[in-house]
Every structure is written in C-alpha cells, then in structure tokens.
Short mmCIF file of C-alpha atoms in Angstrom, two decimals:
data_model
loop_
_atom_site.label_atom_id
_atom_site.label_comp_id
_atom_site.label_asym_id
_atom_site.label_seq_id
_atom_site.Cartn_x
_atom_site.Cartn_y
_atom_site.Cartn_z
CA ALA A 211 19.57 131.00 62.32
CA LYS A 212 22.59 132.91 60.93
CA LEU A 213 23.61 134.03 64.58
CA VAL A 214 23.84 130.34 65.79
CA VAL A 215 25.92 129.53 62.73
CA GLN A 216 28.16 132.34 63.43
CA GLU A 217 28.48 131.93 67.26
CA CYS A 218 28.17 128.17 67.45
CA ASP A 219 29.56 127.08 64.12
CA VAL A 220 26.64 124.62 63.93
CA ALA A 221 24.61 124.46 60.66
CA LEU A 222 20.92 124.56 60.83
CA SER A 223 17.93 125.62 58.58
CA PRO A 224 15.70 128.45 59.19
CA GLY A 225 12.10 127.29 60.03
CA VAL A 226 10.43 129.53 57.65
CA GLY A 227 11.71 127.15 55.07
CA PHE A 228 9.22 124.53 56.26
CA GLY A 229 6.07 126.59 56.09
CA PRO A 230 4.40 129.80 57.12
CA GLN A 231 4.16 128.67 60.81
CA GLY A 232 7.94 128.18 61.00
CA ASP A 233 9.18 131.69 61.65
CA ASP A 234 10.06 130.94 65.29
CA TYR A 235 11.74 127.54 64.75
CA VAL A 236 15.00 126.32 63.40
CA ARG A 237 15.66 122.66 62.08
CA PHE A 238 18.75 120.52 62.68
CA ALA A 239 19.50 117.59 60.56
CA LEU A 240 21.12 114.84 62.96
CA ILE A 241 22.73 112.88 60.23
CA GLU A 242 26.34 112.71 61.56
CA ASN A 243 27.80 110.24 63.78
CA THR A 244 27.18 110.38 67.44
CA GLN A 245 30.65 111.97 68.07
CA ARG A 246 29.86 114.99 65.71
CA ILE A 247 26.31 115.37 67.21
CA ALA A 248 27.88 115.46 70.71
CA GLN A 249 30.49 118.08 69.42
CA ALA A 250 27.57 120.16 67.86
CA ALA A 251 25.64 119.98 71.15
CA ARG A 252 28.63 121.23 73.14
CA GLN A 253 29.28 124.08 70.62
CA LEU A 254 25.53 125.08 70.85
CA LYS A 255 25.57 125.03 74.68
CA LYS A 256 28.79 127.24 74.60
CA GLY A 257 27.52 129.59 72.07
CA LEU A 258 23.98 129.98 73.48
CA VAL A 259 25.41 130.67 76.97
CA LYS A 260 27.56 133.44 75.58
CA LEU A 261 24.63 134.87 73.84
CA GLY A 262 22.57 134.94 76.95
#
C-alpha cells in the first residue's frame, strides 16, 4: 500500500485493516467526483507500469 501511495500518489488502505484475510488486498474509496477518479486511475496505470 505504501509503495502505491509513493509511486502513484493515490491514497488507499491496506487490506489487513479489514480482517485477517486481507493481507493480499488493498481498498480504494471511490468517494471523489468522476474527474478525480479518472485522474487516480491514470496515475495508478502509470505508476504500476513503472513498477512492472
């Protein structure tokens, strides 16, 4: 989760906070307007491609 925040500048929550089975997951809260969500998606794509 920290790596995504650092590389993509997108906030998320580690899945472990949502129960013992959440270690391999993260949670995104899609509470922004559609423009901000689209911006976050672009940033995620760019950052995840960079990370390989």
